[in-house]
Amino acid sequence: MNKSIQWGITSGAHDASIAVIRGEDILFAAHAERSSRKKNDAYLNQTVFEQAMEYGTPRQVFWYENTAKKRLRQLWAGQYKTALWKSSPIEQMAAFDSKQNIFWAQNFGAGEAVWPAQRIKCMSHHHSHAAAGYYTSGFTDATVVVVDSIGEWETLTVWAAKGNSMHRVFSQRYPHSVGLWYSAMTQRIGLKPNEDEYILMGWAALGDPDKYYRKIMTDFVELDADKPNIRFRHNLHRGCLWWAPELNTIQDYADIAAATQRVYETLFEHILKHAVKLNRSDNVVLMGGCALNCVANPIAHRYYDRVWIMPNPGDAGSSVGCVAAYNQQHLNWTGPYLGYNIEGEYPINSVLKELDTTRMVGVANGRAEYGPRALGNRTLFADPRGADVQDLVNTVKKRQSFRPFAPVILEEHAQDYFDGCVGPYMQYTSVCKHPEKFPAITHIDGTSRVQTVNNEQHPQLYSLLRRWYESTGCPMLLNTSLNIKGEPMVDTAADAERWTRKYGVKVFTKDE
Ligand SMILES: [Fe+2]
């Protein structure tokens, strides 16, 4: 087995990330935005390179997609500016070797010292997604379903995985893309495409899905009866602001959001129904940006006994995925705590004391989460009980008032409080059994996006919740990411200190 250091990189599009892998261990994986402090930063920076370098010099470097194929697609789609402008920092300073499908970094800041003339190998976009999922799943066989917007040409793929091998059994190509359609609808209701899709998903609960479901299906979608194919009647890459111009009130937008989400669920189910026929397995792995749709994800349990969604299923997770795709071997998945480390004891006593007095407290301790969710290490906790908590947390977070916060609960109590799918990474919504007691963590449709915790997964967070439960009788806390809209999550102790000063909420980096 190759035990040298390998790097995986995603950069140049949105939410750049880097992963350091040795053999089957993920030593480090982080988003560039956390160190540059620019939300969804598309480019890597010197700080994150230096953090990665602490694990040693890479012998091999992998890129998460095939840049030559992507350029061809961009040219085909008429995106001449994007295709001809060398958009990633490595590409900008690299000579491109199209014959061998590799390029090497030259004169590239840290890169020059790190890998002079080191060759970087490009993997395919969907292969990177699929590998990030399967090789972290712990499954010995699985069907892997990747649904996203667009990489090179592929927009939807299904893979058969067994042992260490994986092969594609279905592929759908641009411009037909479920992800591009969902983003176009996001833009249609006044939100930011490629960023605010989760807000559309939350907004959906406020609308009537039946009102425009048929219209959206008829105007946009063509389903193939015997294949997972989903074709769209329009190229949605440039949006659909032209669609249904008469619908422009806030209630129209809520109804469009509701119908969009319902249509997405129909399409997702269509894909799964056919995926079952394409490969025999009781296990499914869901990847691609669409696997962040926690409202639809429970549908997968209707078709498969076991479901794995790597907690960073979008493009940023492909920094792990492109290395895994090359190595074709399973990785040791120890959890999503893979980023920058803030040393010190987890602040259990300090958090409990602060919750007692102000009911809200931040934690920035241990390794930062690799993925979009704060799962206890870069988290703002609050007492979830009572009617005023949502407003209290929103004085800091300033989110849309219709969006609830998520709960983190002792695993052994989850079924007493929630009905349906729950898991350790906030990937599913389930029905809250006591919404009147916990309005801050319950959506208007009665659901919650639950994080469960056990002693193996995060012993310190588990211990904090046990002690909170012993003193209050409540086995959960409200858990939201330690950021405000438009800002990346806190990364370092210095960020935490700044946060405390700016927002007046105590953030503990260790127990005091
Ligand atoms: Fe993708």
Coordinates of C-alpha atoms and ligand atoms in Angstrom, one line a residue:
M1 CA 0.0 0.0 0.0
N2 CA 1.2 3.5 -0.9
K3 CA 2.1 5.2 2.4
S4 CA 3.4 8.4 1.0
I5 CA 1.6 11.7 1.4
Q6 CA -1.0 12.5 -1.2
W7 CA -2.9 15.8 -1.7
G8 CA -6.3 16.2 -3.2
I9 CA -7.4 19.7 -4.4
T10 CA -10.7 21.3 -5.4
S11 CA -10.3 24.9 -6.6
G12 CA -11.3 27.4 -9.1
A13 CA -15.1 27.0 -9.0
H14 CA -16.5 27.5 -5.5
D15 CA -15.6 26.4 -2.0
A16 CA -12.0 25.3 -2.6
S17 CA -10.6 22.6 -0.3
I18 CA -7.5 20.5 0.3
A19 CA -7.1 17.1 1.7
V20 CA -4.0 15.3 2.9
I21 CA -4.0 11.5 2.8
R22 CA -1.5 8.9 3.7
G23 CA -2.4 5.3 3.0
E24 CA -5.9 4.8 4.3
D25 CA -5.8 7.8 6.7
I26 CA -7.2 11.2 6.1
L27 CA -4.7 13.3 8.0
F28 CA -6.2 16.7 7.2
A29 CA -9.1 18.1 5.1
A30 CA -10.2 21.7 5.2
H31 CA -12.1 24.4 3.3
A32 CA -10.1 27.4 2.0
E33 CA -12.9 29.8 3.2
R34 CA -12.1 29.1 6.8
S35 CA -8.6 30.5 6.6
S36 CA -9.2 33.2 4.0
R37 CA -12.3 34.4 5.8
K38 CA -14.1 34.7 2.4
K39 CA -17.4 32.8 2.3
N40 CA -17.3 30.0 -0.3
D41 CA -13.8 31.1 -1.4
A42 CA -13.1 29.5 -4.8
Y43 CA -9.3 29.6 -4.3
L44 CA -6.8 28.0 -1.9
N45 CA -4.5 30.3 0.1
Q46 CA -1.1 30.3 1.6
T47 CA -2.4 29.6 5.2
V48 CA -4.3 26.4 4.2
F49 CA -1.3 25.2 2.2
E50 CA 0.9 25.7 5.2
Q51 CA -1.6 23.8 7.4
A52 CA -1.5 21.0 4.9
M53 CA 2.3 21.1 4.7
E54 CA 2.5 20.3 8.5
Y55 CA 1.8 16.7 7.6
G56 CA 4.7 16.5 5.2
T57 CA 5.6 17.1 1.6
P58 CA 3.2 15.5 -0.9
R59 CA 4.6 12.9 -3.3
Q60 CA 1.5 13.1 -5.4
V61 CA -1.1 15.8 -6.0
F62 CA -4.6 15.1 -7.5
W63 CA -7.2 17.5 -9.0
Y64 CA -10.9 16.8 -8.5
E65 CA -11.9 17.1 -12.2
N66 CA -10.6 16.9 -15.7
T67 CA -9.8 20.5 -16.6
A68 CA -9.4 19.8 -20.3
K69 CA -12.8 18.2 -20.6
K70 CA -14.4 20.9 -18.6
R71 CA -13.0 23.6 -20.9
L72 CA -14.4 21.7 -23.9
R73 CA -17.9 21.7 -22.3
Q74 CA -17.6 25.4 -21.4
L75 CA -16.7 26.1 -25.1
W76 CA -19.6 24.0 -26.3
A77 CA -21.9 25.9 -23.9
G78 CA -20.7 29.2 -25.2
Q79 CA -19.0 30.2 -22.0
Y80 CA -16.0 31.5 -23.9
K81 CA -14.8 33.9 -21.2
T82 CA -14.8 31.2 -18.5
A83 CA -13.3 28.6 -20.8
L84 CA -10.5 30.8 -22.0
W85 CA -9.7 32.5 -18.7
K86 CA -7.5 30.3 -16.6
S87 CA -9.5 30.4 -13.5
S88 CA -7.8 28.4 -10.8
P89 CA -4.6 29.6 -9.1
I90 CA -2.7 26.5 -10.1
E91 CA -3.8 26.7 -13.7
Q92 CA -3.0 30.4 -13.9
M93 CA 0.6 29.6 -13.1
A94 CA 0.9 26.2 -14.6
A95 CA 1.8 24.9 -18.0
F96 CA -0.9 22.7 -19.3
D97 CA -0.1 19.4 -20.8
S98 CA -3.3 18.4 -22.7
K99 CA -1.8 15.4 -24.3
Q100 CA -1.2 13.6 -21.1
N101 CA -4.1 15.1 -19.3
I102 CA -1.8 16.4 -16.6
F103 CA -0.5 19.8 -15.7
W104 CA 2.3 20.8 -13.4
A105 CA 2.6 23.7 -11.1
Q106 CA 5.3 26.2 -11.8
N107 CA 6.1 29.4 -9.9
F108 CA 3.2 28.8 -7.7
G109 CA 3.8 30.3 -4.2
A110 CA 4.1 27.5 -1.7
G111 CA 3.9 25.1 -4.6
E112 CA 7.2 26.0 -6.0
A113 CA 9.0 24.9 -2.9
V114 CA 6.6 22.0 -2.3
W115 CA 6.6 20.2 -5.6
P116 CA 8.8 21.8 -8.2
A117 CA 7.6 20.5 -11.5
Q118 CA 5.5 18.0 -9.6
R119 CA 2.8 16.6 -11.9
I120 CA -0.8 16.9 -10.9
K121 CA -3.2 14.2 -12.0
C122 CA -6.8 15.1 -12.9
M123 CA -9.5 12.7 -12.0
S124 CA -13.1 13.0 -13.3
H125 CA -15.6 15.1 -11.4
H126 CA -18.2 12.4 -10.8
H127 CA -15.6 9.7 -10.1
S128 CA -14.2 12.0 -7.4
H129 CA -17.7 12.5 -5.9
A130 CA -18.5 8.7 -6.1
A131 CA -15.1 7.7 -4.6
A132 CA -15.4 10.2 -1.7
G133 CA -18.7 8.5 -0.8
Y134 CA -18.0 4.8 -1.4
Y135 CA -14.4 4.7 0.1
T136 CA -15.5 6.4 3.3
S137 CA -18.8 4.4 3.6
G138 CA -17.4 1.2 5.3
F139 CA -19.6 -0.8 2.9
T140 CA -18.1 -3.8 1.0
D141 CA -20.6 -3.3 -1.8
A142 CA -23.0 -0.4 -2.7
T143 CA -24.8 1.4 -5.4
V144 CA -23.5 5.0 -5.6
V145 CA -25.7 7.7 -6.8
V146 CA -24.2 11.1 -7.7
V147 CA -26.5 14.0 -8.4
D148 CA -25.1 17.5 -8.9
S149 CA -25.1 20.6 -11.1
I150 CA -22.2 20.1 -13.5
G151 CA -18.6 19.1 -13.6
E152 CA -17.2 18.3 -17.0
W153 CA -20.2 16.8 -18.9
E154 CA -21.8 14.5 -16.4
T155 CA -24.7 15.6 -14.2
L156 CA -26.0 12.4 -12.8
T157 CA -24.2 9.1 -12.5
V158 CA -24.9 5.7 -10.9
W159 CA -22.0 3.4 -9.9
A160 CA -21.8 -0.3 -9.0
A161 CA -19.2 -0.7 -6.2
K162 CA -17.9 -4.0 -4.8
G163 CA -14.7 -4.6 -2.7
N164 CA -12.2 -2.0 -3.9
S165 CA -13.6 -1.5 -7.4
M166 CA -16.2 0.8 -8.7
H167 CA -17.7 1.2 -12.2
R168 CA -20.2 3.6 -13.8
V169 CA -23.5 1.9 -14.8
F170 CA -25.3 5.0 -15.8
S171 CA -24.3 8.5 -16.8
Q172 CA -26.5 11.5 -17.8
R173 CA -24.9 14.5 -19.5
Y174 CA -25.1 18.3 -19.6
P175 CA -27.3 20.3 -20.2
H176 CA -29.8 18.0 -18.6
S177 CA -29.1 18.5 -14.9
V178 CA -31.2 18.2 -11.7
G179 CA -28.8 20.4 -9.8
L180 CA -28.8 23.2 -12.5
W181 CA -32.6 23.2 -12.5
Y182 CA -32.8 23.4 -8.7
S183 CA -30.3 26.3 -8.7
A184 CA -32.3 28.0 -11.5
M185 CA -35.5 27.8 -9.4
T186 CA -33.5 29.2 -6.4
Q187 CA -32.6 32.2 -8.5
R188 CA -36.2 32.5 -9.9
I189 CA -37.5 33.2 -6.4
G190 CA -34.9 35.9 -5.7
L191 CA -32.2 33.8 -3.9
K192 CA -28.6 33.3 -4.9
P193 CA -28.0 30.3 -7.1
N194 CA -25.2 27.8 -6.1
E195 CA -25.4 29.1 -2.6
D196 CA -29.0 29.6 -1.3
E197 CA -30.5 26.3 -2.3
Y198 CA -30.8 25.3 1.4
I199 CA -32.9 28.5 1.9
L200 CA -35.3 27.4 -0.9
M201 CA -35.6 24.0 0.9
G202 CA -36.5 25.7 4.2
W203 CA -38.9 28.2 2.5
A204 CA -40.7 25.3 0.8
A205 CA -42.5 24.5 4.1
L206 CA -44.3 27.8 3.9
G207 CA -45.9 27.2 0.5
D208 CA -48.5 24.9 -1.1
P209 CA -46.6 22.3 -3.2
D210 CA -49.7 21.4 -5.2
K211 CA -50.2 24.8 -6.7
Y212 CA -47.4 24.8 -9.2
Y213 CA -46.2 21.1 -9.1
R214 CA -47.9 20.2 -12.4
K215 CA -46.8 23.4 -14.1
I216 CA -43.2 22.9 -13.2
M217 CA -43.3 19.2 -14.2
T218 CA -44.9 20.1 -17.5
D219 CA -42.8 23.2 -18.3
F220 CA -39.4 21.7 -17.4
V221 CA -39.2 17.9 -16.9
E222 CA -39.2 14.9 -19.2
L223 CA -38.9 11.5 -17.4
D224 CA -37.8 8.4 -19.2
A225 CA -40.0 5.5 -18.1
D226 CA -37.3 2.8 -18.1
K227 CA -34.1 4.7 -17.3
P228 CA -32.9 7.0 -14.6
N229 CA -32.8 9.7 -17.3
I230 CA -34.2 13.1 -16.4
R231 CA -34.3 15.5 -19.3
F232 CA -35.2 19.1 -19.1
R233 CA -37.0 21.1 -21.8
H234 CA -34.7 24.1 -21.4
N235 CA -31.0 24.6 -20.8
L236 CA -31.1 25.9 -17.2
H237 CA -27.5 26.8 -16.9
R238 CA -28.3 30.5 -17.5
G239 CA -31.3 30.3 -15.1
C240 CA -35.1 30.6 -15.7
L241 CA -35.8 34.2 -14.7
W242 CA -38.1 34.3 -17.7
W243 CA -40.4 31.5 -16.3
A244 CA -44.0 32.4 -15.2
P245 CA -43.4 36.2 -15.0
E246 CA -46.9 36.6 -13.5
L247 CA -45.8 34.9 -10.3
N248 CA -44.2 37.5 -8.2
T249 CA -45.6 37.8 -4.7
I250 CA -43.9 36.5 -1.6
Q251 CA -46.6 33.8 -1.4
D252 CA -46.0 32.9 -5.0
Y253 CA -42.3 32.4 -4.2
A254 CA -43.2 30.2 -1.2
D255 CA -45.5 28.1 -3.4
I256 CA -42.8 27.9 -6.1
A257 CA -40.3 26.8 -3.5
A258 CA -42.7 24.2 -2.2
A259 CA -43.4 22.8 -5.6
T260 CA -39.7 22.8 -6.6
Q261 CA -38.9 20.8 -3.5
R262 CA -41.8 18.4 -4.2
V263 CA -40.6 18.0 -7.9
Y264 CA -37.1 17.4 -6.7
E265 CA -38.4 14.6 -4.4
T266 CA -40.2 13.0 -7.4
L267 CA -37.0 13.2 -9.5
F268 CA -34.8 11.8 -6.7
E269 CA -37.2 8.9 -6.2
H270 CA -37.2 8.3 -10.0
I271 CA -33.4 8.0 -9.9
L272 CA -33.4 5.7 -6.9
K273 CA -36.1 3.5 -8.4
H274 CA -34.0 2.9 -11.5
A275 CA -30.7 2.7 -9.5
V276 CA -32.1 -0.3 -7.7
K277 CA -32.5 -2.1 -11.1
L278 CA -29.0 -1.1 -12.3
N279 CA -27.1 -2.7 -9.5
R280 CA -28.0 -5.2 -6.8
S281 CA -27.0 -4.0 -3.3
D282 CA -28.8 -3.3 0.0
N283 CA -26.5 -0.3 0.4
V284 CA -26.7 3.1 -1.2
V285 CA -24.2 6.0 -1.1
L286 CA -25.5 9.4 -2.0
M287 CA -23.1 12.1 -3.2
G288 CA -23.1 15.4 -5.1
G289 CA -24.5 18.7 -3.9
C290 CA -28.0 17.3 -4.1
A291 CA -27.2 14.9 -1.3
L292 CA -27.4 18.0 1.0
N293 CA -31.2 17.9 0.5
C294 CA -32.0 16.6 4.0
V295 CA -35.8 16.8 3.3
A296 CA -35.5 14.4 0.3
N297 CA -32.7 12.2 1.7
P298 CA -35.0 10.0 3.8
I299 CA -36.6 8.7 0.6
A300 CA -33.4 6.6 0.1
H301 CA -34.4 4.4 3.1
R302 CA -37.5 3.3 1.1
Y303 CA -35.2 1.6 -1.4
Y304 CA -32.1 0.6 0.6
D305 CA -31.4 -0.9 4.0
R306 CA -28.4 1.2 4.6
V307 CA -27.6 4.8 3.4
W308 CA -24.3 6.6 3.6
I309 CA -23.8 10.2 2.7
M310 CA -20.3 11.5 3.3
P311 CA -20.8 14.6 5.4
N312 CA -19.2 16.8 2.7
P313 CA -21.0 15.4 -0.4
G314 CA -20.6 18.6 -2.6
D315 CA -17.5 19.5 -4.6
A316 CA -15.5 20.5 -1.5
G317 CA -15.6 16.8 -0.5
S318 CA -13.9 15.8 -3.7
S319 CA -10.5 16.8 -2.3
V320 CA -10.7 13.5 -0.4
G321 CA -12.6 12.0 -3.4
C322 CA -10.0 12.6 -6.1
V323 CA -7.3 10.8 -4.1
A324 CA -9.6 8.0 -3.2
A325 CA -10.6 7.6 -6.9
Y326 CA -7.0 7.2 -7.9
N327 CA -6.0 4.8 -5.0
Q328 CA -9.2 2.7 -5.2
Q329 CA -9.0 1.7 -1.6
H330 CA -11.2 2.2 1.4
L331 CA -10.3 5.0 3.8
N332 CA -10.4 5.0 7.6
W333 CA -13.4 7.2 8.3
T334 CA -13.0 8.6 11.8
G335 CA -15.5 11.4 11.4
P336 CA -15.7 14.9 9.9
Y337 CA -13.4 16.6 12.4
L338 CA -10.4 16.9 10.0
G339 CA -9.6 20.6 9.7
Y340 CA -7.6 23.1 11.7
N341 CA -7.0 22.1 15.3
I342 CA -7.6 24.3 18.4
E343 CA -5.9 22.5 21.2
G344 CA -7.2 22.3 24.8
E345 CA -9.8 20.5 26.7
Y346 CA -13.3 20.6 25.3
P347 CA -15.1 23.3 27.3
I348 CA -17.7 21.2 29.0
N349 CA -17.8 23.1 32.4
S350 CA -17.6 26.5 30.8
V351 CA -20.4 25.8 28.4
L352 CA -22.7 24.4 31.1
K353 CA -22.0 27.5 33.3
E354 CA -22.6 29.9 30.4
L355 CA -25.8 28.1 29.3
D356 CA -27.1 28.5 32.9
T357 CA -26.7 32.3 32.8
T358 CA -27.1 33.5 29.2
R359 CA -28.6 30.4 27.6
M360 CA -26.3 30.7 24.5
V361 CA -22.6 30.0 24.1
G362 CA -20.1 29.3 21.4
V363 CA -17.5 26.5 21.2
A364 CA -14.4 26.6 19.0
N365 CA -12.3 23.6 20.0
G366 CA -10.6 20.6 18.5
R367 CA -10.5 20.1 14.7
A368 CA -12.8 22.1 12.5
E369 CA -15.5 20.2 10.6
Y370 CA -14.8 19.2 7.0
G371 CA -18.2 20.0 5.4
P372 CA -20.9 22.6 5.6
R373 CA -22.4 21.7 9.0
A374 CA -21.0 22.6 12.5
L375 CA -21.2 19.4 14.4
G376 CA -19.9 20.5 17.8
N377 CA -16.4 21.9 17.2
R378 CA -17.3 25.2 15.7
T379 CA -20.8 25.5 17.1
L380 CA -23.1 28.0 18.8
F381 CA -25.1 26.1 21.4
A382 CA -28.3 27.3 23.1
D383 CA -30.9 25.9 25.5
P384 CA -33.6 24.7 23.0
R385 CA -36.5 24.9 25.4
G386 CA -39.1 27.7 25.3
A387 CA -40.7 30.1 22.9
D388 CA -38.1 32.9 23.0
V389 CA -34.9 30.9 22.1
Q390 CA -35.2 31.4 18.3
D391 CA -35.3 35.1 18.6
L392 CA -32.5 35.1 21.1
V393 CA -30.2 33.2 18.8
N394 CA -31.4 35.2 15.8
T395 CA -30.2 38.4 17.6
V396 CA -26.8 37.1 16.7
K397 CA -27.3 34.9 13.6
K398 CA -29.8 37.2 11.8
R399 CA -31.3 34.5 9.7
Q400 CA -34.7 34.5 8.0
S401 CA -37.2 34.1 10.9
F402 CA -38.9 31.1 9.2
R403 CA -35.8 29.0 9.4
P404 CA -35.5 26.9 12.5
F405 CA -32.2 25.8 14.1
A406 CA -31.0 22.2 14.4
P407 CA -30.9 20.1 17.6
V408 CA -28.0 17.9 18.7
I409 CA -29.3 15.1 20.9
L410 CA -28.0 12.1 22.9
E411 CA -28.4 9.2 20.5
E412 CA -30.2 7.0 23.1
H413 CA -32.9 9.6 23.4
A414 CA -33.4 10.5 19.8
Q415 CA -36.4 8.2 19.3
D416 CA -38.2 9.7 22.3
Y417 CA -38.1 13.1 20.6
F418 CA -38.1 12.5 16.9
D419 CA -39.9 10.2 14.5
G420 CA -38.1 9.1 11.3
C421 CA -34.6 9.3 10.0
V422 CA -31.9 10.7 12.3
G423 CA -28.1 10.5 12.1
P424 CA -24.8 12.0 13.3
Y425 CA -24.4 14.5 10.5
M426 CA -27.7 16.5 10.1
Q427 CA -28.5 14.8 6.8
Y428 CA -32.2 14.0 7.3
T429 CA -35.3 15.7 8.6
S430 CA -37.6 13.8 11.0
V431 CA -40.8 14.7 12.8
C432 CA -40.4 16.4 16.2
K433 CA -42.7 14.7 18.7
H434 CA -42.9 17.8 21.0
P435 CA -42.9 20.8 18.8
E436 CA -44.7 23.0 21.4
K437 CA -41.8 22.5 23.8
F438 CA -39.1 23.1 21.3
P439 CA -40.3 25.6 18.7
A440 CA -36.7 26.9 18.0
I441 CA -35.6 23.5 16.6
T442 CA -38.9 22.7 14.9
H443 CA -39.8 23.9 11.4
I444 CA -43.2 25.1 10.5
D445 CA -44.0 21.7 8.9
G446 CA -43.1 20.0 12.3
T447 CA -39.8 18.6 11.3
S448 CA -36.2 18.9 12.6
R449 CA -32.8 18.3 11.2
V450 CA -31.3 16.2 13.9
Q451 CA -27.7 15.4 14.9
T452 CA -27.3 12.4 17.1
V453 CA -24.3 11.9 19.3
N454 CA -22.8 8.8 20.9
N455 CA -19.7 8.3 23.0
E456 CA -17.6 6.8 20.1
Q457 CA -18.3 9.6 17.7
H458 CA -17.5 12.6 19.9
P459 CA -16.9 11.6 23.6
Q460 CA -16.6 15.2 24.8
L461 CA -19.7 16.4 23.1
Y462 CA -21.5 13.3 24.4
S463 CA -20.3 14.0 27.9
L464 CA -21.5 17.7 27.6
L465 CA -24.9 16.5 26.6
R466 CA -25.0 13.9 29.4
R467 CA -24.3 16.5 32.0
W468 CA -26.8 18.9 30.5
Y469 CA -29.4 16.1 30.6
E470 CA -28.6 15.2 34.2
S471 CA -29.1 18.8 35.3
T472 CA -32.1 19.8 33.2
G473 CA -33.8 16.5 32.1
C474 CA -33.4 17.7 28.5
P475 CA -31.2 15.5 26.3
M476 CA -30.6 18.0 23.6
L477 CA -29.1 21.4 22.8
L478 CA -29.8 23.8 19.9
N479 CA -26.7 23.6 17.6
T480 CA -26.0 26.2 14.9
S481 CA -22.8 27.0 13.1
L482 CA -20.5 29.6 14.6
N483 CA -20.9 32.2 11.9
I484 CA -23.4 34.7 10.7
K485 CA -24.9 34.8 7.2
G486 CA -22.3 35.7 4.6
E487 CA -19.3 34.8 6.9
P488 CA -17.4 31.5 7.0
M489 CA -17.4 29.6 10.3
V490 CA -14.9 30.5 13.0
D491 CA -11.7 28.6 12.4
T492 CA -8.9 29.6 14.8
A493 CA -8.8 30.8 18.4
A494 CA -8.2 34.4 17.1
D495 CA -11.4 34.2 15.0
A496 CA -13.2 33.0 18.1
E497 CA -11.9 36.0 20.1
R498 CA -13.0 38.4 17.4
W499 CA -16.4 36.7 17.3
T500 CA -16.9 37.2 21.1
R501 CA -15.9 40.9 20.7
K502 CA -18.1 41.5 17.7
Y503 CA -21.3 39.7 18.7
G504 CA -21.1 39.7 22.5
V505 CA -21.5 36.0 22.9
K506 CA -18.9 34.1 24.8
V507 CA -16.9 31.6 22.7
F508 CA -14.8 29.1 24.6
T509 CA -11.8 27.5 22.9
K510 CA -11.0 25.4 26.0
D511 CA -12.4 24.7 29.5
E512 CA -11.8 27.6 31.9
Ligands
FE1 FE -20.1 18.3 -8.3

